[in-house]
XYZ file of C-alpha atoms in Angstrom:
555
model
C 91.040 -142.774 61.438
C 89.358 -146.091 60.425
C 87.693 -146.674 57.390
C 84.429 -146.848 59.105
C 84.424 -143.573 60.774
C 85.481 -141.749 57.480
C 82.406 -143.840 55.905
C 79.935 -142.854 58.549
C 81.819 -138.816 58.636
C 80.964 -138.731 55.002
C 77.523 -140.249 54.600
C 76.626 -137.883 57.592
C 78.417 -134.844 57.099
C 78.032 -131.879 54.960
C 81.787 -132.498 53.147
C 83.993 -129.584 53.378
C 86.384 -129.396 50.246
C 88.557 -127.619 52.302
C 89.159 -130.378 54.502
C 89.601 -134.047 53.479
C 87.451 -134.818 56.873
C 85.377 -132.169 58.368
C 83.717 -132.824 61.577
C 80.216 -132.162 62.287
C 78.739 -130.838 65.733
C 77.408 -133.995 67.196
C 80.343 -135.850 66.867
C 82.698 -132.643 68.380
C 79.936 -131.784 70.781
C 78.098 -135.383 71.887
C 78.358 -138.863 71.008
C 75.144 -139.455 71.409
C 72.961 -138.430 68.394
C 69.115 -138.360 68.265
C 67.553 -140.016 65.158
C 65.881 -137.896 62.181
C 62.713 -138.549 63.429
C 63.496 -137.159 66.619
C 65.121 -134.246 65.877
C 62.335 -132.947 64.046
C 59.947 -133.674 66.757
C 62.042 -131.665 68.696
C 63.011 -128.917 66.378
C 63.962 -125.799 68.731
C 63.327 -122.322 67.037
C 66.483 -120.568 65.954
C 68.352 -123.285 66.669
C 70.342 -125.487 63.917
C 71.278 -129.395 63.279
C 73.854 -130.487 64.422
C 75.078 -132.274 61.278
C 76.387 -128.905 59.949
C 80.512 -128.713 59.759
C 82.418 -127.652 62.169
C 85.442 -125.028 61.418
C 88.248 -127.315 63.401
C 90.976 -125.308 62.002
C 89.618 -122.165 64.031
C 87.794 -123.719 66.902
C 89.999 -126.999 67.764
C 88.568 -129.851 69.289
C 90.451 -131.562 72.574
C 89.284 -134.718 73.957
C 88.925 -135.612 77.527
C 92.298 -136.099 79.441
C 94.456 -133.519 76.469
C 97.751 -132.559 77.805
C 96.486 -129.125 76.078
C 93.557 -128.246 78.708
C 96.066 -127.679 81.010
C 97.927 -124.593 79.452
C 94.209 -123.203 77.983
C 94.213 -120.362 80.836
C 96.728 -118.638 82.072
C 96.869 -119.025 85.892
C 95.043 -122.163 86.328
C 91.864 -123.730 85.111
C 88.313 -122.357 83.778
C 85.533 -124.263 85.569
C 82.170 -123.653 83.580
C 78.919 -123.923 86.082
C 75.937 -125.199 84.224
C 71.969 -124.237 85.511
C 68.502 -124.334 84.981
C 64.965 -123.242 85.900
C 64.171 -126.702 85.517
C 61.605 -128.240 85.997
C 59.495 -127.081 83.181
C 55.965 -127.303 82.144
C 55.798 -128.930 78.734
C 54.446 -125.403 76.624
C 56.653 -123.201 78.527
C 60.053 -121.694 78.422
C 63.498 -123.227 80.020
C 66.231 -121.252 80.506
C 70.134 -122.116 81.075
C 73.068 -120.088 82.394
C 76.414 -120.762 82.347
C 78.791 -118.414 84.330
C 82.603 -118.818 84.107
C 84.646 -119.376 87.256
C 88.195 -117.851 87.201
C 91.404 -119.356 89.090
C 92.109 -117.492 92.420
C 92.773 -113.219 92.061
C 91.099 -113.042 88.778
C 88.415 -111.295 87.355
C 86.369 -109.705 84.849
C 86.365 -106.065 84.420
C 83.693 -103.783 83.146
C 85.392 -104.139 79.690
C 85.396 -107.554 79.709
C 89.319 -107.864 79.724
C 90.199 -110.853 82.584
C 92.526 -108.682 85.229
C 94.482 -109.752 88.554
C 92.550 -108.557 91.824
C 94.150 -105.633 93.619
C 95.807 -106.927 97.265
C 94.656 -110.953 96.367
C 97.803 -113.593 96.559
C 97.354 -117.022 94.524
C 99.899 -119.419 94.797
C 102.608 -117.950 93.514
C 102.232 -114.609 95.266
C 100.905 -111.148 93.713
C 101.161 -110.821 90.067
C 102.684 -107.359 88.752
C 100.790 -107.590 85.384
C 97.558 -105.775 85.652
C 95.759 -108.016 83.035
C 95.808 -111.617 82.541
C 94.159 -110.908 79.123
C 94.183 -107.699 77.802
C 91.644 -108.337 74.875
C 91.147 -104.811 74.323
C 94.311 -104.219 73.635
C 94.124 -106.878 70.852
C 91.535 -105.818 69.269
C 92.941 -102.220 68.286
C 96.208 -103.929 67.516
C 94.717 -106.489 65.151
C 91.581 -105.024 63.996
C 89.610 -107.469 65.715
C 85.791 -106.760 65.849
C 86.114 -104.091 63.717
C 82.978 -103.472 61.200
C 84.791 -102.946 58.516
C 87.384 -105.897 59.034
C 86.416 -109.190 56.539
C 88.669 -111.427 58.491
C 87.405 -115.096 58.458
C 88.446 -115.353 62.102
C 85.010 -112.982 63.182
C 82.992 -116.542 62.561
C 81.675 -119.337 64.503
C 82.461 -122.568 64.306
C 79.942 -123.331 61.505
C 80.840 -120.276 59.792
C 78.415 -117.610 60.397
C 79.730 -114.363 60.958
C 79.262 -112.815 64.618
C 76.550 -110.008 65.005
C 77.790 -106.847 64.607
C 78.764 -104.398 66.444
C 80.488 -107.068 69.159
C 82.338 -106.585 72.268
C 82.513 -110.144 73.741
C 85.649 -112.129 74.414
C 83.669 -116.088 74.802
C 82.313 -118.425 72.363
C 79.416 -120.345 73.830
C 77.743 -123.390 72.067
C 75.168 -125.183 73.482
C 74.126 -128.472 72.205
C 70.925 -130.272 73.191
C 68.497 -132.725 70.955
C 70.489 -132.671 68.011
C 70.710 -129.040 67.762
C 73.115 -126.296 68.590
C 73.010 -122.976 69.129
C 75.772 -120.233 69.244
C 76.474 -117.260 71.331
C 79.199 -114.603 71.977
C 79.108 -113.521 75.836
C 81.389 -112.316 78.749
C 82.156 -114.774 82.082
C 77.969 -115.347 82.181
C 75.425 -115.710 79.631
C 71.715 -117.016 79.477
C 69.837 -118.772 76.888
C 66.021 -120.256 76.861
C 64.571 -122.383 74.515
C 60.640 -122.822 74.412
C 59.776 -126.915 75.137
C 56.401 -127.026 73.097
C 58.187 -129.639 70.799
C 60.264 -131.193 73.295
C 59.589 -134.586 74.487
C 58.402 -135.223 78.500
C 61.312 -136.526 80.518
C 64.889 -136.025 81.227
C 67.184 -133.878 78.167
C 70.967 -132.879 78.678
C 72.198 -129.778 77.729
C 75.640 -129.788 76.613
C 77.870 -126.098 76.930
C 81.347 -125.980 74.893
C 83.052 -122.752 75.809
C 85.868 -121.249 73.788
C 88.436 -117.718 74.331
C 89.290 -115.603 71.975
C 93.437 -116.136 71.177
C 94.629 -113.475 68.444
C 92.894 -114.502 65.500
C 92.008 -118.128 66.298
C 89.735 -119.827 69.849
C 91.092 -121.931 72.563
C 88.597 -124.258 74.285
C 88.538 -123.163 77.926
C 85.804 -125.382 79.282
C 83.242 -128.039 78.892
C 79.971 -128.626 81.116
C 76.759 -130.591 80.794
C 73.507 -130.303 82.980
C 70.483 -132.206 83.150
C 66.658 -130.833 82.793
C 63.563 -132.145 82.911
C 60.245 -131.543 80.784
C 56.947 -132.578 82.192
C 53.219 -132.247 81.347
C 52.264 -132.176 85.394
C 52.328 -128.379 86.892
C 55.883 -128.517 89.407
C 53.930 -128.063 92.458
C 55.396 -127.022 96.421
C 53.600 -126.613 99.540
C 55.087 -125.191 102.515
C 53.268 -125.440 105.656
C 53.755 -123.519 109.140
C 52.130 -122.923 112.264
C 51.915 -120.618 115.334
C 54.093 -122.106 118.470
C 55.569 -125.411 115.747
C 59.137 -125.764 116.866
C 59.913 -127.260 113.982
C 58.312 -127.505 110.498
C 60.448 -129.111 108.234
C 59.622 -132.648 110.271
C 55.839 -132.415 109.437
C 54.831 -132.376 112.935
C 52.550 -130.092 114.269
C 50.185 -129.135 117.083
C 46.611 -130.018 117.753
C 43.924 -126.917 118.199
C 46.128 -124.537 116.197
C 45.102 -123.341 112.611
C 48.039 -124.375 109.964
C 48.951 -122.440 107.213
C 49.315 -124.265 103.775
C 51.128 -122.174 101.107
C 51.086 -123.515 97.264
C 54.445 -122.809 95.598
C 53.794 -123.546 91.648
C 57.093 -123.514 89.743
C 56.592 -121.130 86.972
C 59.818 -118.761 86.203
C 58.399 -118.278 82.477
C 55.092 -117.135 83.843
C 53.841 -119.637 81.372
C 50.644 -119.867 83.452
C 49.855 -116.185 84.165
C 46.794 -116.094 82.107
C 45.698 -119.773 83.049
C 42.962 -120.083 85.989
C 43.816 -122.600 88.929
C 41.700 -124.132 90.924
C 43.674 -126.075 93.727
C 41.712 -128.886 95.800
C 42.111 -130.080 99.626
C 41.642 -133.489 100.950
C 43.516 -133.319 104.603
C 42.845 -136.667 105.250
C 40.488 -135.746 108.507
C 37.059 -136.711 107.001
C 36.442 -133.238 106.539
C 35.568 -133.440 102.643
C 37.346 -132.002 100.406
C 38.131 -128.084 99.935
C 38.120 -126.091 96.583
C 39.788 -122.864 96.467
C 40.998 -120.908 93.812
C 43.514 -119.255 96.682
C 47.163 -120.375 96.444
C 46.896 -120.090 100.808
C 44.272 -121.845 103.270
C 44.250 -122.743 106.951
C 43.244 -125.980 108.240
C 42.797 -127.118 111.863
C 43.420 -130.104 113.116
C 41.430 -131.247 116.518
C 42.867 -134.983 116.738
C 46.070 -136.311 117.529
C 47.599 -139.077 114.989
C 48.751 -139.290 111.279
C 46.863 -138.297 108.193
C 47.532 -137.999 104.767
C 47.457 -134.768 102.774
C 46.426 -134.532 99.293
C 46.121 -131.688 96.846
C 45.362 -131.366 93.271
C 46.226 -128.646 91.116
C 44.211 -127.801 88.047
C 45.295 -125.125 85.331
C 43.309 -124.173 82.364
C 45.837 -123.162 80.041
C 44.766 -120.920 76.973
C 46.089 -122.073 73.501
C 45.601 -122.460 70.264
C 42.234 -125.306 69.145
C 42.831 -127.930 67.553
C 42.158 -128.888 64.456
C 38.933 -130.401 63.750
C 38.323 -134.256 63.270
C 35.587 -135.225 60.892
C 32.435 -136.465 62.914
C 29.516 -137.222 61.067
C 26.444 -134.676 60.236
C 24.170 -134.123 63.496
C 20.289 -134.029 63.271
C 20.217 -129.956 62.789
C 23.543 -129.250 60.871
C 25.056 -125.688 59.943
C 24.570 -125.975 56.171
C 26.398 -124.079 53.467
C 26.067 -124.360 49.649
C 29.053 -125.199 47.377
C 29.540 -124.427 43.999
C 27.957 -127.567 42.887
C 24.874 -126.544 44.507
C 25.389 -129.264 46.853
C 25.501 -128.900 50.706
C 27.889 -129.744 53.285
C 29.230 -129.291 56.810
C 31.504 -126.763 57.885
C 33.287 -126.533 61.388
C 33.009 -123.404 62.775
C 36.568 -123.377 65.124
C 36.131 -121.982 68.963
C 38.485 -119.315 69.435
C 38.586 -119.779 73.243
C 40.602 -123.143 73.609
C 41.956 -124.422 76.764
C 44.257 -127.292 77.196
C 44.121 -128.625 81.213
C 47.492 -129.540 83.425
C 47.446 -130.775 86.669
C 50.069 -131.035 89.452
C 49.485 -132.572 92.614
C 51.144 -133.131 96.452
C 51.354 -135.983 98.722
C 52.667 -135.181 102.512
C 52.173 -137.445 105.625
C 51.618 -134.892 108.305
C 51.891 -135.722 112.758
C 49.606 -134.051 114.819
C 50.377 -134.189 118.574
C 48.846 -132.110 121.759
C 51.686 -128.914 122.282
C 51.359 -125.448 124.331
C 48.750 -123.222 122.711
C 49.466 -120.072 124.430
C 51.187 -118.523 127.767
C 50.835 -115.514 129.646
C 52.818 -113.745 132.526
C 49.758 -113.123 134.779
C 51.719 -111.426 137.840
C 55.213 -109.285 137.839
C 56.225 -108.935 141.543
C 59.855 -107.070 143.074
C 61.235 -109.469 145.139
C 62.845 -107.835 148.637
C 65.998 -109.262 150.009
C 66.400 -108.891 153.662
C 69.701 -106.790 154.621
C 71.535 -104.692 152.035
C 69.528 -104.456 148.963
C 72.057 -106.477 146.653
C 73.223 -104.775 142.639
C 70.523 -106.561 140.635
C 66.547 -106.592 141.030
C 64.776 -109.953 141.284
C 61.718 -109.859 139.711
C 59.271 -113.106 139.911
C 56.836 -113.646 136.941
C 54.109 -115.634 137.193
C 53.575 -117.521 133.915
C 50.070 -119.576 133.035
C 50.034 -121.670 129.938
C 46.866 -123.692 127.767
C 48.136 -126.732 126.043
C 50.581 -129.454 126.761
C 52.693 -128.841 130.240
C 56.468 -127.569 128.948
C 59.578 -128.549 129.650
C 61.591 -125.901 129.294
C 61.351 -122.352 130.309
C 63.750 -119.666 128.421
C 63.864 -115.572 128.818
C 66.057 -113.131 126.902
C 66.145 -109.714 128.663
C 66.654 -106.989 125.736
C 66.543 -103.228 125.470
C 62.963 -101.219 125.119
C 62.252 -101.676 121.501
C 62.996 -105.628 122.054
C 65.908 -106.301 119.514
C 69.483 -105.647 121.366
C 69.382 -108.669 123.710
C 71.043 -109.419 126.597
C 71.294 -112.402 128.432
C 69.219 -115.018 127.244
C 68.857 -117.687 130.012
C 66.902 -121.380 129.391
C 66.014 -123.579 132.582
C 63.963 -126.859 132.860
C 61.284 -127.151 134.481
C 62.189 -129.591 137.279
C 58.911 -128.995 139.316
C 55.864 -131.715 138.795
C 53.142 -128.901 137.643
C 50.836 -131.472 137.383
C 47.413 -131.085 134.848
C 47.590 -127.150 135.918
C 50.375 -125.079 134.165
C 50.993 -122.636 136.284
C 54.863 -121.783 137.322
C 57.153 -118.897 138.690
C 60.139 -117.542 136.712
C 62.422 -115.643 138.893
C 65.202 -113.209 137.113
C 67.470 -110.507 137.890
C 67.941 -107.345 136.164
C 71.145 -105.020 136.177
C 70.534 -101.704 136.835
C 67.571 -99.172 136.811
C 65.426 -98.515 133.265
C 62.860 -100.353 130.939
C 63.705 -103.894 129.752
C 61.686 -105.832 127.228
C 61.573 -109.595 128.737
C 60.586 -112.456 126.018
C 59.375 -115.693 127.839
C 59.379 -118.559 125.947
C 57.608 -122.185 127.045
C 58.811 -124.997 125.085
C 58.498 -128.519 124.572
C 59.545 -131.645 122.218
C 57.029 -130.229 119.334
C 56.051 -126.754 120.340
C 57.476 -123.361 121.644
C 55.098 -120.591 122.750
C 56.112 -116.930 123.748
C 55.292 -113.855 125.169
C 56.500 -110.654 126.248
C 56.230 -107.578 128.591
C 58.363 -104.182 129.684
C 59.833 -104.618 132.778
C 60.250 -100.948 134.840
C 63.030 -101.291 137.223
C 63.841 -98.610 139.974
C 67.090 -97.626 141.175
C 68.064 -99.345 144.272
C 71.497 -98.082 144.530
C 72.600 -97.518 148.175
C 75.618 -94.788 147.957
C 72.239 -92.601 145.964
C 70.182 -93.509 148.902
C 72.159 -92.183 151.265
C 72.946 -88.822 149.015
C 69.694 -88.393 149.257
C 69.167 -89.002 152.970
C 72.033 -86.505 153.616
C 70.689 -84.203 151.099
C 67.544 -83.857 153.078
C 69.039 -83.731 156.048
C 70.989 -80.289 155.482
C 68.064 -78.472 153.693
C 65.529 -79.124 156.623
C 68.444 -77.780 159.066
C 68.885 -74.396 156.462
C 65.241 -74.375 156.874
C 65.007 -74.210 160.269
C 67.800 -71.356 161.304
C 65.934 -69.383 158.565
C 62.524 -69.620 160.022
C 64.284 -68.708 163.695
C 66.444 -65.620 162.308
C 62.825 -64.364 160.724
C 61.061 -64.926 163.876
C 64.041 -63.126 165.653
C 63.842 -59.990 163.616
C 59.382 -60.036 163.621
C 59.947 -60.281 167.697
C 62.013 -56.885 167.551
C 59.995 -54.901 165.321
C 56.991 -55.644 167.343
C 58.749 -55.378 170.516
C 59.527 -52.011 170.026
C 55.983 -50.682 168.874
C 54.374 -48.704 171.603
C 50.831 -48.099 171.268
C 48.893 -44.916 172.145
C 45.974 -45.297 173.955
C 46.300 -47.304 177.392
C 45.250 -50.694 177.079
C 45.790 -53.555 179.249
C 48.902 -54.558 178.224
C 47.943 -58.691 178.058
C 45.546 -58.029 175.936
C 47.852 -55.818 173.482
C 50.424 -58.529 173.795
C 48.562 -61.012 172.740
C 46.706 -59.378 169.856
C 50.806 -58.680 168.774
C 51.487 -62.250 169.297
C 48.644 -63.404 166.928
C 49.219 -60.851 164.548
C 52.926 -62.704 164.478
C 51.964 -65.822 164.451
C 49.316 -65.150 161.666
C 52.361 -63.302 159.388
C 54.593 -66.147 160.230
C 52.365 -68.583 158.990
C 51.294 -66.730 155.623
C 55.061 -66.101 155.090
C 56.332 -69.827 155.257
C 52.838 -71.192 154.102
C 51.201 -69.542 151.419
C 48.579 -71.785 150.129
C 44.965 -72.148 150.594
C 44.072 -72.290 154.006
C 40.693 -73.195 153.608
C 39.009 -75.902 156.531
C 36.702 -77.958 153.574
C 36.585 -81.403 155.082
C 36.934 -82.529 151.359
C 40.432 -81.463 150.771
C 41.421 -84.667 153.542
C 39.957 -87.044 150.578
C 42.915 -86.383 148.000
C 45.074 -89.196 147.788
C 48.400 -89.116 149.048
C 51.482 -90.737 147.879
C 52.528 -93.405 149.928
């Protein structure tokens, strides 16, 4: 090593007299390193400089490009993926996670021993170990976690001994600012650092992760990740409308109201207790709206191009400042000292606020689309000759709005989810200023369909739907039924001649006692017949009320 670096290592370091040249965390970690000044600016609780040794001897240190990195896992590589929350509101928390991606057909079991995936082929076919590391077994072999074990190897890399009682198998250190902080953890683990002290603007988080190997670590993986600290509130709108085909291109439709949402990006909840006021300028020359409602509606009744503005104010409680010394006022709060003089004292608020503010900018279209449609008519359409296997059915359809250009059904069960056919058509007739169209479609079979119509142009897409009752129109049924009626009215009719057969000889036969002219017995017997023959096959009220003719009758 040059004569230089040993100077700087020793001026810089805290010397080891173990080691004729410790290394320190910023130059194992970074080789960038924040001045004095800064670092105490940004002094992160629980975390600790970075000048501090680092243990090289049980963590080792590879550079970029080491032959070594390749043999650090069996089965491949470790990739380490690096996130955060960020953005974050200056005051609030930030947090990171790192999670641990295996080579193919490994995993992480609920002990946190790595093991091969049942039925999963890598490269080089199935593996018939069970584990890939078995740290479990290690442990009870070596004494490795255990309480009462004073082995130098249960440290980390600046020498602190791990937490106790410990199950975890990975050595995380983070690095950010001049600081680090260390953590045991399994494939994932989370940290979050409050950024009170941290200065506005872009920070990178550095993540060195090491595996545990007997009694010594083997670096596995290295990641960094960018994150950003402002003083302005993250603020997202998202904006949608009834009948928009398409939001995310900021057009939308004139006459229709248009839902603005306020997203403000918070994950800490750092402004839970803070009260927001958010303020509306659509760019219309409608003035300007204050709400303290993250939602509001706006319509827009002119075509063109305006510009959307909103401000976000937060009034954020925290702690008051200190006082600055202003000179005595006219009527000042006096208050004897011991040298029966007086003088001023500030009497703090207790309620302090400090005030953020986040704001949005969008260029929104507004363009004439279809409002609304309606099916105003649902008619069967009759084919001459042999009715064929589907029903036609013509809709009328009426729409309010631009004319469309498109016309689109889906046919679908009852409850309108299983669909069936959906069908789209242009509209190649000239409707003119009037929107008024027929959509013809066929339906297989008998039952209850839900139909969806849907109107549609370059900017908007307006639906509707109704249930559709179809009857059966099957022929060979038809017929069945024909025939059907066919035989019972010819049952019918022997019956009613074998019971007139049999009331003709009983009467026939009856011979009466007196001597009457015999026409007139006959036909008192015939009426009498007739009058039994009728009650038999028609029971019901016989009644003559010229009101009963006013029922209606099925056609």
């Amino acid at each position: 090593m040059p004569k230089s670096t040993t100077a700087w290592l020793h001026s810089n370091c805290m010397f080891s007299f173990t080691r004729k040249l410790p290394s320190c965390f910023h130059d194992v970690l970074s080789n960038k390193r924040p001045s004095g000044h800064m670092w105490e600016h940004n002094q992160l609780n629980g975390w600790s400089s970075d000048e501090n040794d680092w243990n090289e001897k049980l963590y080792p240190v590879w550079k970029r490009g080491d032959s070594r990195w390749k043999s650090s896992w069996k089965g491949g590589r470790v990739q380490a993926v690096l996130t955060s929350d960020s953005p974050a509101l200056v005051g609030s928390s930030i947090t990171f996670a790192v999670n641990l991606v295996f080579p193919r057909c490994q995993k992480e079991d609920a002990s946190g021993n790595i093991v091969y995936e049942k039925n999963c082929r890598n490269d080089t076919g199935p593996s018939p170990d069970l584990y890939v590391y078995n740290w479990t077994a290690w442990t009870e072999d070596s004494g490795w976690g255990n309480d009462t074990s004073e082995g130098h190897h249960n440290v980390f890399p600046d020498g602190k001994p791990f937490p106790h009682p410990w199950k975890k198998n990975f050595v995380y250190v983070f690095h950010t600012l001049g600081q680090y902080f260390q953590k045991l953890g399994q494939c994932s683990v989370t940290v979050s650092i409050n950024t009170a002290n941290v200065s506005l603007g872009p920070q990178v988080m550095e993540v060195t992760v090491y595996r545990r190997h007997r009694r010594a670590y083997v670096p596995i993986a290295k990641v960094k990740d960018v994150y950003v600290v402002t003083d302005q509130i993250p603020v997202f709108v998202t904006m949608s409308q009834k009948n928009n085909r398409n939001s995310s291109d900021e057009t939308f439709l004139r006459d229709l109201p248009i839902t603005f949402s306020v997203l403000i990006h918070d994950p800490s909840h750092f402004l839970n207790e803070s009260a927001i006021y958010y303020t509306w300028n659509f760019g219309d020359n409608t003035g300007l709206f204050v709400s303290n409602n993250h939602t509001l509606n706006h319509t827009y009744v002119l075509n063109g191009t305006f510009s959307l503005n909103l401000t976000v104010q937060a009034e954020v409680p925290g702690p008051c400042p200190l006082p600055s010394p202003r000179p005595p006022k006219t009527t000042p709060s006096l208050v004897p000292t011991g040298d029966n003089t007086l003088e001023l004292r500030e009497i703090p608020d207790e309620s302090c606020y400090i005030t953020r503010y986040g704001y949005f900018k969008a260029t929104i279209t507004i363009v004439e689309g279809i409002l609304e449609v309606n099916i105003i008519q649902v008619t069967d359409v009759l084919m001459p000759g042999p009715q064929p296997d589907n029903s036609l059915v013509d809709f009328v359809v009426t729409c309010q709005g631009s004319i469309p250009t498109e016309v689109c059904t889906v046919i679908s069960d009852p409850s309108c989810q299983i669909s069936q056919n959906p069908v789209c058509d242009p509209v190649a007739v000239e409707l003119g200023d009037a929107c008024l169209l027929t959509v013809r479609r066929a339906f297989s079979g008998s039952g209850t369909y839900c139909m969806n119509l849907t109107l549609g142009d370059d900017a908007s897409l307006a639906l509707t739907s109704t249930l559709v009752s179809i009857a059966s129109r099957d022929p060979a049924s038809l017929s069945r039924m024909a025939n059907g009626i066919l035989v019972f009215l010819g049952c019918l009719a022997i019956l009613v001649t074998v019971i007139a057969f049999l009331m003709y000889k009983k009467h026939k036969e009856y011979k009466p006692i007196e001597n009457s002219p015999g026409i007139e017995i006959r036909g008192k017997g015939l009426n009498v017949f007739l009058n039994h023959a009728k009650t038999l096959f028609f029971p019901g009220n016989q009644e003559k009320d010229p009101l009963l003719k006013n029922q209606p009758g099925i056609l």
